[in-house]
CSV table of C-alpha atoms in Angstrom, one decimal:
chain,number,residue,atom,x,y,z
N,106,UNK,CA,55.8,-124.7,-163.9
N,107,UNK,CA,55.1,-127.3,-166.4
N,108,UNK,CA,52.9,-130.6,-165.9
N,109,UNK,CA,55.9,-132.4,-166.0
N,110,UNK,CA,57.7,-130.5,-163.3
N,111,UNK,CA,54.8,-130.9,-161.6
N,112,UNK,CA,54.6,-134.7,-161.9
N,113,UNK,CA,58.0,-135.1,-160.7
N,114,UNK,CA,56.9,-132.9,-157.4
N,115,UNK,CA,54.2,-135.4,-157.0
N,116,UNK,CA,56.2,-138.2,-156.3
N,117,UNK,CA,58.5,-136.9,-153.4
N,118,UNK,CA,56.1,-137.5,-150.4
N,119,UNK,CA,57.5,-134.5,-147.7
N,120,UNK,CA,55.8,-135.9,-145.3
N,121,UNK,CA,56.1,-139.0,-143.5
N,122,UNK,CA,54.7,-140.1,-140.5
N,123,UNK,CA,54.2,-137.0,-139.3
N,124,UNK,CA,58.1,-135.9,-139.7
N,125,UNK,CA,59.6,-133.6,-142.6
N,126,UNK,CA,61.6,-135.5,-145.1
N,127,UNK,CA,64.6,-132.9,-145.5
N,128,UNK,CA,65.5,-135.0,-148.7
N,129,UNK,CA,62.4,-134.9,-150.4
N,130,UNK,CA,61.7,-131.2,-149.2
N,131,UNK,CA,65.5,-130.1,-151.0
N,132,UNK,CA,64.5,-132.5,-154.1
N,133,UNK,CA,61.2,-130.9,-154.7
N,134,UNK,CA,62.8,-126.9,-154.2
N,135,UNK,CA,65.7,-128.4,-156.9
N,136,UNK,CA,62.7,-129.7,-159.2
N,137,UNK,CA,60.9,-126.3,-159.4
N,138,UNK,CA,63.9,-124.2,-159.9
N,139,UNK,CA,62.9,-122.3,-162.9
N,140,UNK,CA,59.8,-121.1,-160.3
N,141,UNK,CA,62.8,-119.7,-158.3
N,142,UNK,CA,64.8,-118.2,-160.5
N,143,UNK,CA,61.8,-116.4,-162.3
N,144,UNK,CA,60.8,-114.7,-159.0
N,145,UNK,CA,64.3,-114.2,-157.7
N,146,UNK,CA,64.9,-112.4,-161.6
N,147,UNK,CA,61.6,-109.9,-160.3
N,148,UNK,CA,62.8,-109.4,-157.1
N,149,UNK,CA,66.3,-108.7,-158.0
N,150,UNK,CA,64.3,-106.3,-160.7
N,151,UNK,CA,62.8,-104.6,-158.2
N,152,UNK,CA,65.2,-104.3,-156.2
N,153,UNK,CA,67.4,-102.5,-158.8
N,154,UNK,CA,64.9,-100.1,-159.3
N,155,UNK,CA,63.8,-99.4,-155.6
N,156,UNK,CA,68.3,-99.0,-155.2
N,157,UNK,CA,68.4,-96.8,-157.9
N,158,UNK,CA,65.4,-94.7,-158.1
N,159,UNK,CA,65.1,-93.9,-154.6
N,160,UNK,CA,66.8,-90.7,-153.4
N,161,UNK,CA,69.9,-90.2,-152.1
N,162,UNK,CA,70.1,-89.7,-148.1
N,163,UNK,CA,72.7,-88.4,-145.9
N,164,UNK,CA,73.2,-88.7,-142.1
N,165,UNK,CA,74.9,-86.4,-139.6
N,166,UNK,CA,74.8,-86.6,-136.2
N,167,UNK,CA,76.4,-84.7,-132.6
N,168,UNK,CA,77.3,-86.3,-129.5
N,169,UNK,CA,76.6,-83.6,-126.1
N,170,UNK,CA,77.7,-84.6,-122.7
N,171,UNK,CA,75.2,-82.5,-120.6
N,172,UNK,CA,76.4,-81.2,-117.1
N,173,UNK,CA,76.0,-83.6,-114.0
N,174,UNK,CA,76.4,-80.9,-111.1
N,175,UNK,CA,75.3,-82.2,-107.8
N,176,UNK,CA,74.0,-79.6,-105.3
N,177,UNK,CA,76.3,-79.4,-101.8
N,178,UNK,CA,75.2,-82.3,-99.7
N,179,UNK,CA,74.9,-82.4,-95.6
N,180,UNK,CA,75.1,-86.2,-95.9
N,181,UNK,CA,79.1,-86.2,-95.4
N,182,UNK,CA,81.1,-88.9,-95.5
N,183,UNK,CA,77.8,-90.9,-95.6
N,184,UNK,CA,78.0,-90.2,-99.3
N,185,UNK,CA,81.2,-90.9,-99.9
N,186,UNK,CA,80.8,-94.4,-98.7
N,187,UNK,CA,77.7,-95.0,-100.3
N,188,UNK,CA,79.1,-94.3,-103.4
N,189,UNK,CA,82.0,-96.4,-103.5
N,190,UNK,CA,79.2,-99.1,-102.8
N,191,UNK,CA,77.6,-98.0,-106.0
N,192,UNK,CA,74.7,-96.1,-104.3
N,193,UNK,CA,74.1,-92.5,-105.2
N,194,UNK,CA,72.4,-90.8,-102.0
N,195,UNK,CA,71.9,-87.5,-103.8
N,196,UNK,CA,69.7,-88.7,-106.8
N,197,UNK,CA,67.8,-90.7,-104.5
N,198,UNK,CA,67.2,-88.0,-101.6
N,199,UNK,CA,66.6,-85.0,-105.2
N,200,UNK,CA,69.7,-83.4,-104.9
N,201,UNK,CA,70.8,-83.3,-108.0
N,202,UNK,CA,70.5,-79.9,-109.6
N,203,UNK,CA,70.8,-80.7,-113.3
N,204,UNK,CA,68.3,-81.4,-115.6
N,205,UNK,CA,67.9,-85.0,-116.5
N,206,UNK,CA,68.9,-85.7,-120.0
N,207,UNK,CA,65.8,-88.6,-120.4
N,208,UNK,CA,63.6,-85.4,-120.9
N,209,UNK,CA,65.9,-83.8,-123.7
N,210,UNK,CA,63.4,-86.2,-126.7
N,211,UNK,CA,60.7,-84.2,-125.1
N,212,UNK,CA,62.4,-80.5,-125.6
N,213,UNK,CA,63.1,-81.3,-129.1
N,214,UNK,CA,59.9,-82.6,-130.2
N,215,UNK,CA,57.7,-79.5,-128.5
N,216,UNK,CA,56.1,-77.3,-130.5
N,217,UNK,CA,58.3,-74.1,-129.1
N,218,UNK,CA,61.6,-76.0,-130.4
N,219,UNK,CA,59.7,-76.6,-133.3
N,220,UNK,CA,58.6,-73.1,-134.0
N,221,UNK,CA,61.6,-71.1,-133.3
N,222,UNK,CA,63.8,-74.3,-135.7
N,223,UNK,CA,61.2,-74.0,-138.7
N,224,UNK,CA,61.9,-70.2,-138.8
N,225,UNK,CA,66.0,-70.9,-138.6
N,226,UNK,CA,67.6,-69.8,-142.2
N,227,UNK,CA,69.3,-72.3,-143.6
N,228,UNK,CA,71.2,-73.2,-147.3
N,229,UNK,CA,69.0,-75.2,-149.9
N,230,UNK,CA,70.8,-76.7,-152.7
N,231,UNK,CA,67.6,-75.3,-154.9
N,232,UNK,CA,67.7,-71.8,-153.5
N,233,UNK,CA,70.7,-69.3,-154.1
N,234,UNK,CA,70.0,-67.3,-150.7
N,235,UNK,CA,69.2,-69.1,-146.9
N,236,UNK,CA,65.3,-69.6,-146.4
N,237,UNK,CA,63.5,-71.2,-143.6
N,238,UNK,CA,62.3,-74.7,-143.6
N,239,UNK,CA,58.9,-72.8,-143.4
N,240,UNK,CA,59.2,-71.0,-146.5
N,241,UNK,CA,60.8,-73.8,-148.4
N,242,UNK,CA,57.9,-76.0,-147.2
N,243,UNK,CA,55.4,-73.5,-148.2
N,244,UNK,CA,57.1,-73.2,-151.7
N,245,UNK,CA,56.8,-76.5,-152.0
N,246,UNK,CA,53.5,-76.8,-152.1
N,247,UNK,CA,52.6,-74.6,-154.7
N,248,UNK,CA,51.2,-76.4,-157.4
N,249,UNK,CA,53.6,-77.3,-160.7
N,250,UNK,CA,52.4,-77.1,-164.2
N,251,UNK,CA,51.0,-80.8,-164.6
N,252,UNK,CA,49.1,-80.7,-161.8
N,253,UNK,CA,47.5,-77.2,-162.5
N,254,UNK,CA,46.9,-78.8,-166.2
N,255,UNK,CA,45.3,-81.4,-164.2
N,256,UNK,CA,42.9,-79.1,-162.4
N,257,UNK,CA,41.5,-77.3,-165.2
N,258,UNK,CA,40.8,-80.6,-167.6
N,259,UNK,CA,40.4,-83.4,-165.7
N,260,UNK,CA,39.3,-82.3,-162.4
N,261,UNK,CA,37.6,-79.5,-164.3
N,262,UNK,CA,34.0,-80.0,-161.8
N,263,UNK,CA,35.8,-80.8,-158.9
N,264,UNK,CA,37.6,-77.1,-159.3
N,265,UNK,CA,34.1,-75.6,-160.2
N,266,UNK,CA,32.8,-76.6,-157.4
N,267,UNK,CA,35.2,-75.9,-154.9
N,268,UNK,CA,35.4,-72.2,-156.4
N,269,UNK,CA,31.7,-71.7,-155.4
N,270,UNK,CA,31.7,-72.9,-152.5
N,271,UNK,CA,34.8,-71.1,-152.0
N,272,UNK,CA,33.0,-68.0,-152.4
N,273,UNK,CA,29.5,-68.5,-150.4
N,274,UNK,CA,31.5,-69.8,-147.1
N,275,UNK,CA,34.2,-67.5,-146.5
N,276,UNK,CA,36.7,-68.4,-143.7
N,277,UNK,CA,37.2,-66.1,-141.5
N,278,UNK,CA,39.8,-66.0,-138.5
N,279,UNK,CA,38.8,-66.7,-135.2
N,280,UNK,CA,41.0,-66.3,-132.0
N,281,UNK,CA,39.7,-69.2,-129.5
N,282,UNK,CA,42.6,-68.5,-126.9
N,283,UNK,CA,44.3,-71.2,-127.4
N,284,UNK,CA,47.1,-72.5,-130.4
N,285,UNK,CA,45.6,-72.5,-133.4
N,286,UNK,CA,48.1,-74.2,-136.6
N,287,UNK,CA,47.4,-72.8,-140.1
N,288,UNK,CA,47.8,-75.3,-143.1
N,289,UNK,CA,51.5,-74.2,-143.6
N,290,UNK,CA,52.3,-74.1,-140.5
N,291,UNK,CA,51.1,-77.7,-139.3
N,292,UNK,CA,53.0,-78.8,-142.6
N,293,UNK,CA,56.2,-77.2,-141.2
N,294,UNK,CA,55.9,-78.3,-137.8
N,295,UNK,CA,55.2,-81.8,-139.1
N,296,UNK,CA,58.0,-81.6,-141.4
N,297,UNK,CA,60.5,-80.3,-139.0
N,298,UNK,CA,58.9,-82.8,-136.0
N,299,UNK,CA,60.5,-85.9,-138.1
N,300,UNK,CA,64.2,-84.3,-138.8
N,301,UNK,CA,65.8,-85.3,-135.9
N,302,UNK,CA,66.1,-88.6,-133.8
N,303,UNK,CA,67.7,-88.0,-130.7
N,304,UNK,CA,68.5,-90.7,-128.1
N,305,UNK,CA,70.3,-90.9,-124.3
N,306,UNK,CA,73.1,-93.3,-123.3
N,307,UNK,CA,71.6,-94.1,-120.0
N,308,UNK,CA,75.3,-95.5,-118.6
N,309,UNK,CA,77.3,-92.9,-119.8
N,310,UNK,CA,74.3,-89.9,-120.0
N,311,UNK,CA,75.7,-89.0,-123.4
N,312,UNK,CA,73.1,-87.5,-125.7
N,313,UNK,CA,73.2,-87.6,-129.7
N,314,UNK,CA,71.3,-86.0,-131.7
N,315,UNK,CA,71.1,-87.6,-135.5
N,316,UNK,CA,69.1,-86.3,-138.9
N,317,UNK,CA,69.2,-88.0,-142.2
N,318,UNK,CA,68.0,-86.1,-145.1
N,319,UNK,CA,68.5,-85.9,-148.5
N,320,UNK,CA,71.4,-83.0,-148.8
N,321,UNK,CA,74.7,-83.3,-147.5
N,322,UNK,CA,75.8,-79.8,-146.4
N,323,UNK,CA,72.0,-79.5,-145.1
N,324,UNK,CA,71.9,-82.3,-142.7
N,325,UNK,CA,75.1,-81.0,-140.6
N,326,UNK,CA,73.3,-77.6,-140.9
N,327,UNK,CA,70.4,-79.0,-139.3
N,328,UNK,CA,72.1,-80.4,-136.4
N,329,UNK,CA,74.0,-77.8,-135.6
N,330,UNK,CA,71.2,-75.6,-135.5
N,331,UNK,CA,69.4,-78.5,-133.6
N,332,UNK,CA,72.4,-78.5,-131.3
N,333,UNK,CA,72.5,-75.0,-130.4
N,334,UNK,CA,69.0,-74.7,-129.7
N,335,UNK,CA,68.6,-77.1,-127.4
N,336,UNK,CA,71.2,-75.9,-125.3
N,337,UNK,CA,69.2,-72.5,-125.3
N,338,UNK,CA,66.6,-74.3,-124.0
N,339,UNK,CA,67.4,-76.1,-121.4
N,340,UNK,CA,69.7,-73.2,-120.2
N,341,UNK,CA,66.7,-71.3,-120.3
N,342,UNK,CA,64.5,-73.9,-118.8
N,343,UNK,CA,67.3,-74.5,-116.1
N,344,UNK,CA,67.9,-70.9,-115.3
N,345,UNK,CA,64.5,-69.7,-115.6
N,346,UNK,CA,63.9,-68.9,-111.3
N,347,UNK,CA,67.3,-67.2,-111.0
N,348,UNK,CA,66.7,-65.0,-114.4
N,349,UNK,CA,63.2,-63.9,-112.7
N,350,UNK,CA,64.8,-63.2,-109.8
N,351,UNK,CA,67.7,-61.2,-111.0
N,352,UNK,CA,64.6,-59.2,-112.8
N,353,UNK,CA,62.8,-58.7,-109.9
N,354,UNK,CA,66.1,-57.4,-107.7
N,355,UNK,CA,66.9,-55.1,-110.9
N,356,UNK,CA,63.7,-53.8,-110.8
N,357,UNK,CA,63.8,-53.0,-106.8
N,358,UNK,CA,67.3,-51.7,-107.3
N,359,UNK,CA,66.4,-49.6,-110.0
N,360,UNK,CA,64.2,-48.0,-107.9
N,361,UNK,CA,65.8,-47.9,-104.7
N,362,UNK,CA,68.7,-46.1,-106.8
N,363,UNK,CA,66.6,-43.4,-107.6
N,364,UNK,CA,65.2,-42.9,-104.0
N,365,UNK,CA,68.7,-42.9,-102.8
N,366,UNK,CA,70.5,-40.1,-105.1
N,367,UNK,CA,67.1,-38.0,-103.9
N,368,UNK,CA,67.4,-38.5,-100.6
N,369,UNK,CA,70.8,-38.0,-101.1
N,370,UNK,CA,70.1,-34.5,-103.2
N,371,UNK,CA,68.0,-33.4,-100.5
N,372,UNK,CA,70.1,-33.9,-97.6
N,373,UNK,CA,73.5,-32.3,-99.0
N,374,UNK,CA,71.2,-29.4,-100.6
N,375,UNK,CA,69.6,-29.3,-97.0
N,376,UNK,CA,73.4,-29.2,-95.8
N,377,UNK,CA,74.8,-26.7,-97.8
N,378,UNK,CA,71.6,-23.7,-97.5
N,379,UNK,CA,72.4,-23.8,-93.8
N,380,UNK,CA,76.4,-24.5,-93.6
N,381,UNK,CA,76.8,-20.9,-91.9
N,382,UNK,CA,73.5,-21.4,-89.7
N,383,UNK,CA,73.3,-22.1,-86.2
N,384,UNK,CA,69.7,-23.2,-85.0
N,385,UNK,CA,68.1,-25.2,-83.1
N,386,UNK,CA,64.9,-25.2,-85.5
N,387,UNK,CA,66.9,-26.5,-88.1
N,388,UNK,CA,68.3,-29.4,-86.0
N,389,UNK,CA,64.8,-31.9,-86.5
N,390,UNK,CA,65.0,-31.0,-90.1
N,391,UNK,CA,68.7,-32.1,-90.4
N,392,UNK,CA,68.2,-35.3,-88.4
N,393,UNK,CA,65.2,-36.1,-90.9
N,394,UNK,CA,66.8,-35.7,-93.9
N,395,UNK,CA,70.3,-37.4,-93.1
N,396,UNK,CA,68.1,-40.5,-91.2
N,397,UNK,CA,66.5,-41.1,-94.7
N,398,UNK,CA,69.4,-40.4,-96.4
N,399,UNK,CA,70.9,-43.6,-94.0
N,400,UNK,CA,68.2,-45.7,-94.3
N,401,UNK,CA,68.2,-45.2,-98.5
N,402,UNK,CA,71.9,-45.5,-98.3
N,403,UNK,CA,71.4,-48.8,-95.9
N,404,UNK,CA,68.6,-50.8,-98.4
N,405,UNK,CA,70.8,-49.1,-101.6
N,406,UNK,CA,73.8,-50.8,-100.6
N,407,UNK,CA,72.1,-54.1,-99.5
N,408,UNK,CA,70.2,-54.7,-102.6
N,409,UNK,CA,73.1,-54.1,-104.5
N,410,UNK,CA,74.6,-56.5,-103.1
N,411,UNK,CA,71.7,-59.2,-103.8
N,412,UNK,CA,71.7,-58.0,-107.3
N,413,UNK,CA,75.1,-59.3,-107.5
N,414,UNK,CA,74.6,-62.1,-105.7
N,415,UNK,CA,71.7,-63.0,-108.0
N,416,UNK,CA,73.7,-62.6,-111.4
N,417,UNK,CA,76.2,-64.8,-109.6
N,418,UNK,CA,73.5,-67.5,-108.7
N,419,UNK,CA,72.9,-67.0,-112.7
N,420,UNK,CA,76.5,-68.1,-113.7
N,421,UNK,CA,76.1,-71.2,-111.1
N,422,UNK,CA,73.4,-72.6,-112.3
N,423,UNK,CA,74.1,-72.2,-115.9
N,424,UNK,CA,75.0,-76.2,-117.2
N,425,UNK,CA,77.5,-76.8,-119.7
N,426,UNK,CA,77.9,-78.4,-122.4
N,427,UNK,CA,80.5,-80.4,-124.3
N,428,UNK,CA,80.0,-80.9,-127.9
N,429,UNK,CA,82.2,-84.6,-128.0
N,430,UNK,CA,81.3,-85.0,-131.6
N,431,UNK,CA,80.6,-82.0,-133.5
N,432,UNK,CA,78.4,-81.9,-136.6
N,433,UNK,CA,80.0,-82.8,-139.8
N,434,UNK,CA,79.4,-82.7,-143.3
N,435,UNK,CA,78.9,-86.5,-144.7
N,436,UNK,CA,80.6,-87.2,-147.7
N,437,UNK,CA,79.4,-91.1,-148.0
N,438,UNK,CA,75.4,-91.6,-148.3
N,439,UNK,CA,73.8,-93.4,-145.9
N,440,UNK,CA,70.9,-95.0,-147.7
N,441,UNK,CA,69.8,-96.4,-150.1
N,442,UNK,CA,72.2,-99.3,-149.6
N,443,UNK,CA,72.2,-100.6,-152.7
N,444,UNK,CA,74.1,-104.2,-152.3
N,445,UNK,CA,72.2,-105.1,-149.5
N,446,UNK,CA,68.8,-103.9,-151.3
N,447,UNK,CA,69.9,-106.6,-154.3
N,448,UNK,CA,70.8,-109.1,-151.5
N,449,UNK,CA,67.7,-109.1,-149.9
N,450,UNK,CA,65.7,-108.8,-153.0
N,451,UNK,CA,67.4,-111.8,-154.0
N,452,UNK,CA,66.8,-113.3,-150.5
N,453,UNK,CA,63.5,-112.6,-151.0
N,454,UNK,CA,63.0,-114.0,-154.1
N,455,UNK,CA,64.1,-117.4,-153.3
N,456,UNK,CA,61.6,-117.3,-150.1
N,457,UNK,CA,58.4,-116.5,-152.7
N,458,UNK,CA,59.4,-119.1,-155.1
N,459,UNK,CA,60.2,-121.8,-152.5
N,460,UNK,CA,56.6,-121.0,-151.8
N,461,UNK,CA,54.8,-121.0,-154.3
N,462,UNK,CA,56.5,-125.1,-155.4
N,463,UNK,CA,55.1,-126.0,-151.7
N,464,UNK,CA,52.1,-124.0,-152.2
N,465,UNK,CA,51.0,-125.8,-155.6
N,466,UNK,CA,52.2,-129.1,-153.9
N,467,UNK,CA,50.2,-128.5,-150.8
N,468,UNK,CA,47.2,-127.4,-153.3
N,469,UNK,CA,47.4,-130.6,-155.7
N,470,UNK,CA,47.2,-132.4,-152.6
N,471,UNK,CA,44.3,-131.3,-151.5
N,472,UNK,CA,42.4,-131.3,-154.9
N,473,UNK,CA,43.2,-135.2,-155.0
N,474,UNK,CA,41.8,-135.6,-151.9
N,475,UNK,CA,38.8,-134.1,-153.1
């Protein structure tokens, strides 16, 4: 700004009486224009290079509706009536049976999700055959030429003295009971933790599930698998006292089985040695063996019948899904939004030169003052 621009900011007084002269304020901005337009011409630089030197992203996303089974109530019409009043009497009284869908952020940031989805394969534009985010991780973080150039020249002591003390303090693997992340893995889980964004329509319970990274084909890739795992897990997390009970009742009829086709060996082998046989020694024997043979064919059959009833309780408490939007390959890149990058730069620009007229002003002020 030039003394002479600066002269004629001098003698617009801003403020008056305590009030902002809108006049005065607009005639001192118009006066130090060329301040403006020099910062608005950075801005708008920067802004050019931030919209075209920043990498492309892409954003897919799935919309689930999760299963809202109620368990059978004994409320009768109680319920009904409450309902049409807008009051759910289940919820309240903990009769609902599904899981809620507020906890679903929670299942897909824990570490198992995370684990079992850093080891999914999936397609890398830089690789000709699926890898898992873990490996591609890892391979990224081999060092590249310049960097190994810098080691060795630069950094030369640095290296020395990490090789030494490399060798004199070896590290050695220790099992403290309890998870224990490697380097690559924490990088992995890290990497994968910040893939997905996930939020819950509390109205309507719908649940979507969104990623935005930097290739197309990989992002709906990535929330498919997302999509599919989390089903697995909350199934599994849903059905997880019925499955342990349908292994405990296999395991019982299992061995009942086997004690009722020996029983049942015994008692026709028992049957058929004395067919021709009248005696009356041989009638406490008989009454033994076919007594255990009913009592093994009694538990057989009844266990059976709770092994069925417990894949059956299986089925039933299974929730379903519905996938509303599937995942689909974006064609149009999300960010960087390039005409609203040069906007705001521009914006932005105007707001630091307006500044910096007032600023001086305010600041020539004061050194009069002084």
């Amino acid at each position: 700004m030039s003394k002479q621009e600066i002269q004629e900011i001098r003698k617009h007084q801003i403020i008056k009486d305590d009030e902002i002269d809108l006049i005065a304020l607009i005639k001192t901005i118009w006066e130090g224009r060329k301040t403006i337009y020099y910062t608005v011409g950075v801005c708008v630089f920067i802004g050019l290079l931030i919209a075209f030197l920043s990498p492309a992203k892409y954003t897919a996303s799935a919309t689930l509706l999760p299963s809202s089974e109620k368990k059978a109530s004994n409320l009768g019409g109680l319920s009904s009536l409450a309902g049409m009043a807008g009051i759910n009497l289940s919820s309240m009284m903990g009769q609902s049976s599904g899981i809620p869908a507020e906890i679903y952020p929670q299942v897909v940031n824990s570490y198992p999700f995370l684990n079992e989805f850093i080891h999914e394969k999936f397609h890398f534009e830089d690789y000709a055959e699926p890898i898992s985010i873990y490996d591609y991780v890892v391979a990224d973080t081999i060092p590249s030429l310049g960097s190994l150039i810098v080691k060795y020249t630069v950094r030369l002591p640095w290296t020395l003295k990490d090789a030494v003390f490399s060798t004199t303090k070896e590290k050695r693997y220790v099992d403290y009971g309890v998870l224990n992340m490697s380097e690559e893995e924490q990088k992995a889980w890290e990497y994968g933790l910040s893939i997905f964004s996930i939020s819950v329509d509390e109205e309507t319970g719908l649940v979507r599930i969104k990623t935005k990274v930097n290739e197309r084909v990989l992002a709906a890739q990535y929330v498919q698998t997302g999509v599919e795992l989390l089903q697995k897990y909350i199934i599994n997390y849903k059905t997880q006292q019925v499955r342990e009970n349908v292994e405990f009742v296999t395991e019982r009829y299992i061995e009942k089985k086997l004690e009722y086709e020996q029983t049942q060996l015994a008692f026709f082998d028992y049957k058929d040695a004395h067919r021709n046989v009248i005696s009356e020694r041989i009638d406490p024997e008989f009454q033994r063996l076919n007594d255990a043979y009913d009592i093994a064919s009694t538990v057989y059959k009844n266990i059976s019948q709770q092994l069925e009833q417990a894949k059956i309780a299986v089925k039933e408490e299974t929730p379903v899904f519905t996938v509303l939007e599937p995942a689909i390959v974006p064609y149009e890149k999300s960010s960087p939004r390039r005409m609203m990058i040069l906007v705001l730069s521009a914006f932005l620009g105007g707001i630091i030169g307006s500044g910096i007229i007032l600023g001086r002003l305010a600041w020539d002020n004061v050194k009069n003052k002084w």
